[in-house]
Short mmCIF file of C-alpha atoms and ligand atoms in Angstrom, two decimals:
data_model
loop_
_atom_site.label_atom_id
_atom_site.label_comp_id
_atom_site.label_asym_id
_atom_site.label_seq_id
_atom_site.Cartn_x
_atom_site.Cartn_y
_atom_site.Cartn_z
CA MET B 20 84.94 45.10 18.94
CA VAL B 21 84.91 47.07 22.10
CA THR B 22 85.03 45.05 25.35
CA GLY B 23 83.57 46.72 28.52
CA GLY B 24 81.55 49.22 26.52
CA ALA B 25 78.82 49.37 29.04
CA GLY B 26 81.24 50.84 31.69
CA PHE B 27 82.43 54.34 32.24
CA ILE B 28 85.23 54.85 29.59
CA GLY B 29 84.02 52.21 27.15
CA SER B 30 80.55 53.83 26.79
CA ASN B 31 82.13 57.23 26.26
CA PHE B 32 84.52 55.71 23.76
CA ILE B 33 81.58 54.15 21.70
CA TYR B 34 79.77 57.45 21.52
CA HIS B 35 83.11 59.18 20.56
CA VAL B 36 83.84 56.92 17.73
CA LEU B 37 80.35 56.66 16.15
CA LYS B 38 80.12 60.47 16.35
CA ASN B 39 83.65 61.12 14.77
CA ARG B 40 84.24 58.14 12.39
CA ASN B 41 81.64 57.22 9.82
CA ASP B 42 83.57 54.09 8.63
CA ILE B 43 83.63 52.29 11.99
CA ASN B 44 80.94 49.93 13.24
CA ILE B 45 81.01 48.62 16.79
CA CYS B 46 80.18 45.38 18.67
CA ASN B 47 80.13 45.90 22.37
CA LEU B 48 80.98 42.89 24.45
CA ASP B 49 80.14 43.30 28.10
CA LYS B 50 79.36 40.97 30.89
CA LEU B 51 77.22 43.59 32.63
CA THR B 52 78.90 43.31 36.12
CA TYR B 53 77.77 45.70 38.86
CA ALA B 54 79.84 48.29 36.82
CA GLY B 55 78.18 47.72 33.45
CA ASN B 56 75.10 49.69 32.70
CA LEU B 57 73.22 49.67 29.43
CA GLU B 58 71.48 52.81 30.42
CA ASN B 59 74.83 54.52 29.48
CA LEU B 60 74.03 53.66 25.83
CA SER B 61 70.37 54.06 25.71
CA GLY B 62 68.93 55.14 22.22
CA ILE B 63 72.28 54.53 20.58
CA GLU B 64 71.06 51.98 18.10
CA GLY B 65 68.46 54.50 16.87
CA GLN B 66 70.93 57.37 16.73
CA TYR B 67 73.46 55.34 14.68
CA PRO B 68 71.29 52.72 12.74
CA GLY B 69 73.15 49.57 11.88
CA ARG B 70 76.47 50.66 13.25
CA TYR B 71 76.23 49.34 16.83
CA HIS B 72 75.20 46.22 18.57
CA PHE B 73 75.59 44.74 21.95
CA VAL B 74 76.51 41.14 23.01
CA LYS B 75 76.42 40.06 26.66
CA GLY B 76 79.16 37.80 27.54
CA ASP B 77 82.35 37.14 29.61
CA ILE B 78 85.75 37.71 28.25
CA ALA B 79 87.03 34.98 30.49
CA ASP B 80 84.79 32.39 28.83
CA GLU B 81 86.96 30.92 26.11
CA SER B 82 84.50 28.94 23.95
CA PHE B 83 82.05 31.79 23.99
CA VAL B 84 84.85 34.31 22.90
CA HIS B 85 86.05 32.13 20.10
CA THR B 86 82.55 31.57 18.74
CA LEU B 87 81.91 35.24 18.88
CA PHE B 88 85.09 36.05 17.00
CA GLU B 89 84.27 33.46 14.38
CA THR B 90 80.66 34.70 13.85
CA GLU B 91 81.47 38.47 13.84
CA GLN B 92 84.76 38.65 11.99
CA PHE B 93 86.02 41.71 13.72
CA ASP B 94 88.82 43.86 12.23
CA GLU B 95 90.01 45.50 15.45
CA VAL B 96 89.75 44.93 19.25
CA VAL B 97 89.86 47.79 21.81
CA HIS B 98 89.95 46.07 25.23
CA PHE B 99 88.40 48.06 28.14
CA ALA B 100 86.69 45.33 30.14
CA ALA B 101 88.21 44.95 33.54
CA GLU B 102 87.44 45.01 37.19
CA SER B 103 88.51 48.51 37.78
CA HIS B 104 88.19 49.64 41.47
CA VAL B 105 91.23 49.46 43.69
CA ASP B 106 89.25 49.18 47.02
CA ARG B 107 87.33 46.31 45.80
CA SER B 108 90.63 44.51 44.76
CA ILE B 109 91.70 44.95 48.38
CA HIS B 110 88.62 43.12 49.70
CA SER B 111 88.81 40.32 47.10
CA ALA B 112 91.42 39.94 44.35
CA THR B 113 90.29 36.75 42.51
CA PRO B 114 87.63 38.57 40.34
CA PHE B 115 90.49 40.79 39.14
CA ILE B 116 92.65 37.90 38.12
CA MET B 117 89.84 36.25 36.23
CA ALA B 118 88.63 39.41 34.34
CA ASN B 119 91.90 41.33 33.98
CA VAL B 120 94.47 38.65 33.46
CA LEU B 121 92.63 35.39 32.10
CA GLY B 122 90.21 37.52 30.13
CA THR B 123 93.09 39.40 28.38
CA GLN B 124 94.87 36.26 27.46
CA ILE B 125 91.64 34.71 26.10
CA LEU B 126 91.17 37.93 23.97
CA LEU B 127 94.81 37.72 22.68
CA ASP B 128 94.41 34.13 21.80
CA ALA B 129 91.18 34.67 19.80
CA SER B 130 92.74 37.77 18.26
CA ARG B 131 95.62 35.69 16.99
CA LYS B 132 93.58 32.75 15.86
CA PHE B 133 91.20 35.04 13.90
CA ALA B 134 93.84 37.24 12.55
CA ILE B 135 92.70 40.57 14.13
CA LYS B 136 94.37 43.53 12.47
CA LYS B 137 94.76 45.60 15.58
CA TYR B 138 94.47 44.91 19.20
CA LEU B 139 94.57 47.76 21.66
CA GLN B 140 95.03 47.20 25.57
CA VAL B 141 93.62 49.92 27.66
CA SER B 142 95.92 50.09 30.70
CA THR B 143 96.51 52.45 33.59
CA ASP B 144 99.37 54.53 35.11
CA GLU B 145 98.87 52.46 38.19
CA VAL B 146 101.11 49.77 36.69
CA TYR B 147 104.20 52.04 37.47
CA GLY B 148 103.45 52.11 41.24
CA SER B 149 103.73 55.36 43.15
CA LEU B 150 105.86 58.61 42.83
CA GLY B 151 107.37 60.82 45.50
CA GLU B 152 107.06 64.64 45.38
CA THR B 153 108.95 64.92 42.09
CA GLY B 154 109.27 63.16 38.80
CA TYR B 155 106.91 61.60 36.28
CA PHE B 156 105.98 58.20 34.85
CA THR B 157 107.47 57.69 31.39
CA GLU B 158 107.02 54.66 29.21
CA GLU B 159 110.36 53.49 30.44
CA THR B 160 109.51 53.69 34.24
CA PRO B 161 109.85 50.19 35.76
CA LEU B 162 106.50 48.39 36.47
CA GLN B 163 105.89 48.29 40.22
CA PRO B 164 102.18 47.79 40.91
CA ASN B 165 101.13 48.15 44.50
CA SER B 166 97.52 46.92 44.67
CA PRO B 167 95.86 43.66 43.56
CA TYR B 168 94.11 45.82 40.86
CA SER B 169 97.24 47.30 39.51
CA ALA B 170 99.17 44.00 39.67
CA SER B 171 96.36 42.37 37.68
CA LYS B 172 96.57 45.24 35.06
CA THR B 173 100.40 44.78 35.00
CA ALA B 174 100.12 41.20 34.34
CA ALA B 175 97.79 41.76 31.49
CA ASP B 176 100.24 44.31 29.99
CA LEU B 177 102.97 41.74 30.21
CA LEU B 178 100.83 39.21 28.34
CA VAL B 179 100.30 41.76 25.69
CA ARG B 180 104.04 42.48 25.46
CA ALA B 181 104.72 38.66 25.16
CA ALA B 182 102.04 38.42 22.34
CA PHE B 183 103.99 41.00 20.48
CA HIS B 184 107.59 39.49 20.95
CA THR B 185 106.52 35.80 20.64
CA HIS B 186 103.75 35.86 18.03
CA HIS B 187 104.46 39.21 16.41
CA MET B 188 100.83 40.29 17.00
CA PRO B 189 99.71 43.84 16.02
CA VAL B 190 99.26 45.10 19.50
CA LEU B 191 99.18 48.52 21.12
CA THR B 192 99.06 49.56 24.78
CA THR B 193 97.87 52.77 26.39
CA ARG B 194 98.47 53.78 30.02
CA CYS B 195 96.29 56.61 31.18
CA SER B 196 95.95 58.57 34.42
CA ASN B 197 92.70 58.95 36.36
CA ASN B 198 89.60 59.88 34.27
CA TYR B 199 86.68 61.84 35.20
CA GLY B 200 83.35 62.77 33.24
CA PRO B 201 79.77 61.53 32.59
CA PHE B 202 78.85 57.90 33.32
CA GLN B 203 81.53 57.25 35.92
CA PHE B 204 80.40 54.78 38.59
CA PRO B 205 79.81 56.54 41.93
CA GLU B 206 82.25 54.31 43.77
CA LYS B 207 85.14 56.44 42.30
CA LEU B 208 86.27 59.65 44.02
CA ILE B 209 84.73 62.40 41.74
CA PRO B 210 81.27 61.05 41.24
CA LEU B 211 81.11 59.80 44.82
CA ILE B 212 81.93 63.19 46.20
CA ILE B 213 79.54 64.97 43.75
CA SER B 214 76.62 62.57 44.51
CA ASN B 215 77.16 62.57 48.26
CA ALA B 216 77.50 66.32 48.43
CA LEU B 217 74.18 66.68 46.40
CA ALA B 218 72.53 64.53 48.95
CA ASP B 219 74.10 66.36 51.84
CA LYS B 220 75.87 63.18 52.93
CA ALA B 221 79.32 62.97 54.45
CA LEU B 222 82.42 62.99 52.04
CA PRO B 223 84.79 60.31 52.86
CA VAL B 224 88.52 61.40 52.31
CA TYR B 225 91.13 58.76 52.81
CA GLY B 226 94.14 59.55 55.25
CA ASP B 227 95.17 63.18 55.14
CA GLY B 228 93.66 63.78 51.77
CA MET B 229 97.18 64.74 50.37
CA ASN B 230 97.50 61.81 47.85
CA ILE B 231 97.91 63.25 44.36
CA ARG B 232 96.27 62.11 41.12
CA ASP B 233 96.60 63.51 37.56
CA TRP B 234 93.06 63.90 36.20
CA LEU B 235 92.11 63.83 32.58
CA HIS B 236 88.58 64.24 30.95
CA VAL B 237 87.32 60.99 29.71
CA THR B 238 86.80 62.62 26.17
CA ASP B 239 90.44 63.48 25.90
CA HIS B 240 91.21 59.88 26.90
CA CYS B 241 88.95 58.56 24.19
CA GLU B 242 90.42 60.76 21.55
CA ALA B 243 93.84 59.56 22.62
CA ILE B 244 92.89 55.93 22.35
CA LEU B 245 91.53 56.55 18.82
CA THR B 246 94.76 58.35 17.87
CA VAL B 247 96.89 55.39 19.16
CA LEU B 248 94.57 52.96 17.26
CA GLU B 249 94.99 54.97 14.00
CA LYS B 250 98.62 56.16 14.33
CA GLY B 251 100.35 54.01 16.83
CA LYS B 252 103.31 51.73 16.25
CA PHE B 253 102.69 47.96 16.98
CA GLY B 254 104.50 46.77 20.14
CA GLU B 255 104.65 50.28 21.71
CA VAL B 256 103.37 51.71 24.96
CA TYR B 257 101.78 55.24 25.15
CA ASN B 258 101.31 57.10 28.27
CA ILE B 259 98.23 59.32 28.34
CA GLY B 260 97.81 62.07 31.01
CA GLY B 261 96.35 65.46 31.80
CA ASN B 262 99.34 67.28 33.17
CA ASN B 263 96.79 68.17 35.83
CA GLU B 264 97.78 67.19 39.42
CA TRP B 265 95.51 67.67 42.30
CA ALA B 266 95.68 66.54 45.96
CA ASN B 267 92.33 64.74 46.75
CA ILE B 268 91.35 67.16 49.43
CA ASN B 269 91.60 70.03 46.98
CA ILE B 270 89.44 68.16 44.33
CA VAL B 271 86.80 67.71 47.12
CA LYS B 272 86.98 71.39 48.10
CA LYS B 273 86.76 72.50 44.32
CA ILE B 274 83.61 70.28 43.98
CA LEU B 275 82.04 71.79 47.06
CA GLU B 276 82.76 75.20 45.78
CA ILE B 277 81.04 74.59 42.41
CA LEU B 278 77.97 73.04 44.21
CA GLY B 279 77.91 75.81 46.91
CA LYS B 280 77.94 73.21 49.66
CA PRO B 281 79.87 73.53 53.07
CA GLU B 282 83.27 72.03 53.82
CA SER B 283 81.74 70.70 57.00
CA LEU B 284 80.56 67.75 54.92
CA ILE B 285 84.23 66.49 54.66
CA ARG B 286 85.14 63.53 56.84
CA PHE B 287 88.62 62.15 57.05
CA VAL B 288 88.49 58.36 57.27
CA LYS B 289 90.81 55.39 57.62
CA ASP B 290 93.34 55.29 54.84
CA ARG B 291 93.23 52.85 51.89
CA PRO B 292 95.94 50.05 52.65
CA GLY B 293 98.95 50.51 50.51
CA HIS B 294 97.56 53.85 49.17
CA ASP B 295 99.73 55.06 46.28
CA GLN B 296 100.98 58.66 47.15
CA ARG B 297 101.22 60.30 43.73
CA TYR B 298 100.52 59.52 40.07
CA ALA B 299 101.75 61.96 37.38
CA ILE B 300 102.20 61.14 33.65
CA ASP B 301 104.81 62.30 31.19
CA ALA B 302 102.64 62.34 27.96
CA LEU B 303 105.35 63.85 25.72
CA LYS B 304 105.57 60.64 23.51
CA MET B 305 101.74 61.27 22.58
CA LYS B 306 102.51 64.76 21.70
CA ASN B 307 105.70 64.46 19.85
CA GLU B 308 105.01 61.18 17.93
CA LEU B 309 101.20 61.19 17.54
CA GLY B 310 100.31 64.85 17.88
CA TRP B 311 97.81 64.35 20.79
CA GLU B 312 97.24 66.72 23.52
CA PRO B 313 94.36 67.17 26.08
CA SER B 314 91.72 69.67 24.88
CA TYR B 315 89.83 70.18 28.13
CA THR B 316 90.92 72.63 30.88
CA PHE B 317 90.17 71.11 34.27
CA GLU B 318 88.02 74.18 35.16
CA LYS B 319 85.75 73.47 32.12
CA GLY B 320 85.73 69.64 32.46
CA ILE B 321 84.98 69.60 36.24
CA THR B 322 82.19 72.20 35.95
CA GLU B 323 80.57 70.37 33.09
CA THR B 324 80.93 67.11 34.98
CA VAL B 325 79.25 68.46 38.07
CA GLU B 326 76.43 69.90 35.92
CA TRP B 327 76.06 66.42 34.31
CA TYR B 328 75.68 64.64 37.63
CA ILE B 329 73.04 67.38 38.71
CA GLY B 330 71.19 66.71 35.44
CA HIS B 331 71.34 62.89 35.75
CA LYS B 332 70.32 62.34 39.23
CA ASP B 333 68.02 59.46 38.14
CA TRP B 334 70.98 57.68 36.76
CA TRP B 335 73.11 57.74 39.95
CA GLU B 336 70.20 57.44 42.36
CA ARG B 337 69.24 54.18 40.71
CA ILE B 338 72.82 52.85 41.03
CA LYS B 339 73.22 54.06 44.62
CA SER B 340 69.98 52.67 45.76
CA GLY B 341 70.71 48.99 44.37
CA ALA B 342 73.25 46.39 45.21
CA TYR B 343 75.88 49.26 45.62
CA THR B 344 74.43 50.00 49.12
CA ASP B 345 75.90 46.84 50.58
CA TYR B 346 79.34 47.69 49.14
CA TYR B 347 79.08 51.33 50.58
CA LYS B 348 78.13 50.02 54.07
CA ASN B 349 81.09 47.51 54.12
CA GLN B 350 83.54 50.15 52.80
CA TYR B 351 82.58 53.25 54.80
CA GLU B 352 80.28 52.51 57.70
CA LYS B 353 81.93 49.31 59.21
CA ASN B 354 84.75 51.09 61.20
P1 LIG Z 24 84.30 50.39 34.61
O1 LIG Z 24 84.44 49.50 35.91
O2 LIG Z 24 83.46 51.51 34.71
O3 LIG Z 24 83.83 49.41 33.37
C1 LIG Z 24 84.27 48.20 33.23
C2 LIG Z 24 83.32 47.42 32.27
O4 LIG Z 24 83.83 46.13 32.01
C3 LIG Z 24 81.86 47.17 32.89
O5 LIG Z 24 80.90 47.57 31.92
C4 LIG Z 24 81.87 45.78 33.15
O6 LIG Z 24 80.60 45.17 33.06
C5 LIG Z 24 82.91 45.20 32.13
N1 LIG Z 24 83.42 43.87 32.49
C6 LIG Z 24 84.05 43.58 33.72
N2 LIG Z 24 84.44 42.25 33.72
C7 LIG Z 24 84.13 41.77 32.48
C8 LIG Z 24 84.23 40.53 31.83
N3 LIG Z 24 84.81 39.43 32.49
N4 LIG Z 24 83.76 40.34 30.54
C9 LIG Z 24 83.11 41.31 29.95
N5 LIG Z 24 82.96 42.60 30.45
C10 LIG Z 24 83.43 42.77 31.69
O7 LIG Z 24 85.72 50.79 34.22
P2 LIG Z 24 86.30 52.04 33.50
O8 LIG Z 24 86.64 53.10 34.61
O9 LIG Z 24 85.48 52.44 32.41
O10 LIG Z 24 87.79 51.52 33.03
C11 LIG Z 24 87.78 50.88 31.72
C12 LIG Z 24 89.22 50.46 31.44
O11 LIG Z 24 90.10 51.57 31.46
C13 LIG Z 24 89.79 49.41 32.39
O12 LIG Z 24 90.55 48.45 31.79
C14 LIG Z 24 90.64 50.26 33.46
O13 LIG Z 24 91.74 49.49 33.98
C15 LIG Z 24 91.23 51.39 32.45
N6 LIG Z 24 91.53 52.69 33.19
C16 LIG Z 24 90.59 53.35 33.94
C17 LIG Z 24 90.88 54.57 34.34
C18 LIG Z 24 89.91 55.39 35.07
O14 LIG Z 24 90.30 56.41 35.66
N7 LIG Z 24 88.69 54.98 35.23
C19 LIG Z 24 92.13 55.14 34.08
C20 LIG Z 24 93.09 54.47 33.24
C21 LIG Z 24 92.77 53.22 32.77
O1 LIG Z 25 85.93 57.40 49.07
C1 LIG Z 25 87.13 57.71 48.52
N1 LIG Z 25 87.99 58.55 49.27
C2 LIG Z 25 89.22 58.95 48.80
O2 LIG Z 25 89.88 59.69 49.36
C3 LIG Z 25 87.59 57.13 47.30
C4 LIG Z 25 86.70 56.18 46.65
C5 LIG Z 25 88.92 57.42 46.88
N2 LIG Z 25 89.62 58.32 47.66
C6 LIG Z 25 91.06 58.64 47.08
C7 LIG Z 25 91.88 57.44 46.70
C8 LIG Z 25 92.68 57.89 45.55
O3 LIG Z 25 93.83 58.70 46.19
O4 LIG Z 25 90.87 59.38 45.91
C9 LIG Z 25 91.92 58.98 44.93
C10 LIG Z 25 91.11 58.51 43.69
O5 LIG Z 25 90.46 57.25 44.03
P1 LIG Z 25 89.69 56.26 42.90
O6 LIG Z 25 88.64 57.18 42.33
O7 LIG Z 25 89.36 55.02 43.65
O8 LIG Z 25 90.82 56.07 41.83
P2 LIG Z 25 92.31 55.41 41.89
O9 LIG Z 25 92.49 54.54 42.95
O10 LIG Z 25 93.34 56.62 41.75
O11 LIG Z 25 92.33 54.67 40.51
C11 LIG Z 25 91.53 55.15 39.36
O12 LIG Z 25 92.57 55.57 38.41
C12 LIG Z 25 93.37 54.62 37.66
C13 LIG Z 25 90.64 54.05 38.58
O13 LIG Z 25 89.68 53.68 39.60
C14 LIG Z 25 91.52 52.91 38.04
O14 LIG Z 25 90.49 52.15 37.39
C15 LIG Z 25 92.44 53.59 37.10
O15 LIG Z 25 93.27 52.60 36.51
#
C-alpha cells in the first residue's frame, strides 16, 4: 500500500515502481485533500492492468484503516500521506497533527495488527531544524524542528522509532531534502515560480532570498525510497539528498533564464515566520551502505521540469483557478 499516492511524490513513486518492478502491485490510499489530484495518475489502470487500484479514505480514520488492511492483506506499506506545506502549518497547525501524527500512529497500529512485513516512513530533512553556513545533517543530528509542519513530521518519526524499540516492528525511515519535478502542487517554490512567470505574474521571494535548500529530482527520491525498501535495515534512518544547494533567489533567476523572462518579475515579500536558513543533507550512508546516488544533474532536472510545466499548462491552470485562489490571496495579497 502507498498512502498519499495522489500527491506529488506519491504519484511519481507509483509510476516509478509499476514501471521498474513487475512483481509489485499497488493500492493507493488517499483522502484527496486540496493537494491530492487523481489527474496525476490518469490512465494508469489501463497502462498497468490489474496492478493498481485507488481507495479514497483518511489515514486518521481508525476503523476505516483497520477494515482496509483486513480486506486487502497488504505485504508492505510506504507512507507518504501528509499535510506537507510549511506556510499552511503556520496558519493552522491542527490538520498537520491529525494527518501527520495521528494518521501515522493509526497506520503503525494497523501494520502491527495485520503483520505487515515492511513499513516505510517517508520523512523530511526539516526534522533536523536549520543549519548555519557550514555543516550537514547526518542521521545522528539532533531533531530540532522549527515549524508546526516539521514538528508534526518529527513526532511521527519518533512514533515509528518507538514502534521499532517497543514492538520490534519492521520499520524503515527516510529523510529527504527538497524535491522538484512533475506534478508538484504550485504552492511550493519551484512550480509557483514557473507557473507565475509563465503568466507574467509577480514572483514572491521571502525575505532576502538567501535561504538555502538542497534540491533533489523527485525520480531520484523515488529510486532512493525503493532502494531503502529493498535493502534497508529495520529500525534505521536513511538521509536522502541531492548535494545540490541553492539560495532561493538563484533558483528563481535560473528559472527566469530558462524561460527567457525578465528579473523585473521578482518581488521580495515579507519573510516566512521562523524561516529555516539552510538545509543540506549528508547522504553518505545511502551511498556507502545501499549504493544509491542521485542520477539527475540539476541542469537536466530543472530544464525538464520547466518544460513539463510548459507542456502541462492545463494541469496547473485548473489547480490555480480553483480553491487554491483563496489560499493565494491570503498568503500573498493581504499585506
Ligand atoms: P503533497 O502535499 O503533494 O501530497 C500529500 C498527499 O497526501 C495528497 O495526495 C493528500 O491528498 C494526501 N493526504 C493528506 N492527508 C491525508 C490523510 N489524512 N489521509 C490520506 N491521504 C492524505 O506532498 P508531497 O510533497 O508529495 O510529500 C509526500 C511526503 O513526502 C510527505 O510525507 C512529506 O512530508 C514528505 N517529503 C516531501 C518533500 C518535498 O520536497 N515535497 C521532501 C521530503 C519529504
Ligand atoms: O512563495 C514562496 N517564496 C519563497 O521564497 C514560497 C512558497 C517559498 N519560498 C522559499 C521558502 C523556502 O526557503 O522557498 C524555499 C522553499 O519553500 P517550499 O517550496 O515551501 O519548501 P520548504 O519550506 O523548504 O519545504 C519543502 O521541503 C521539505 C516541502 O514543502 C516539505 O514538504 C518537505 O518536507
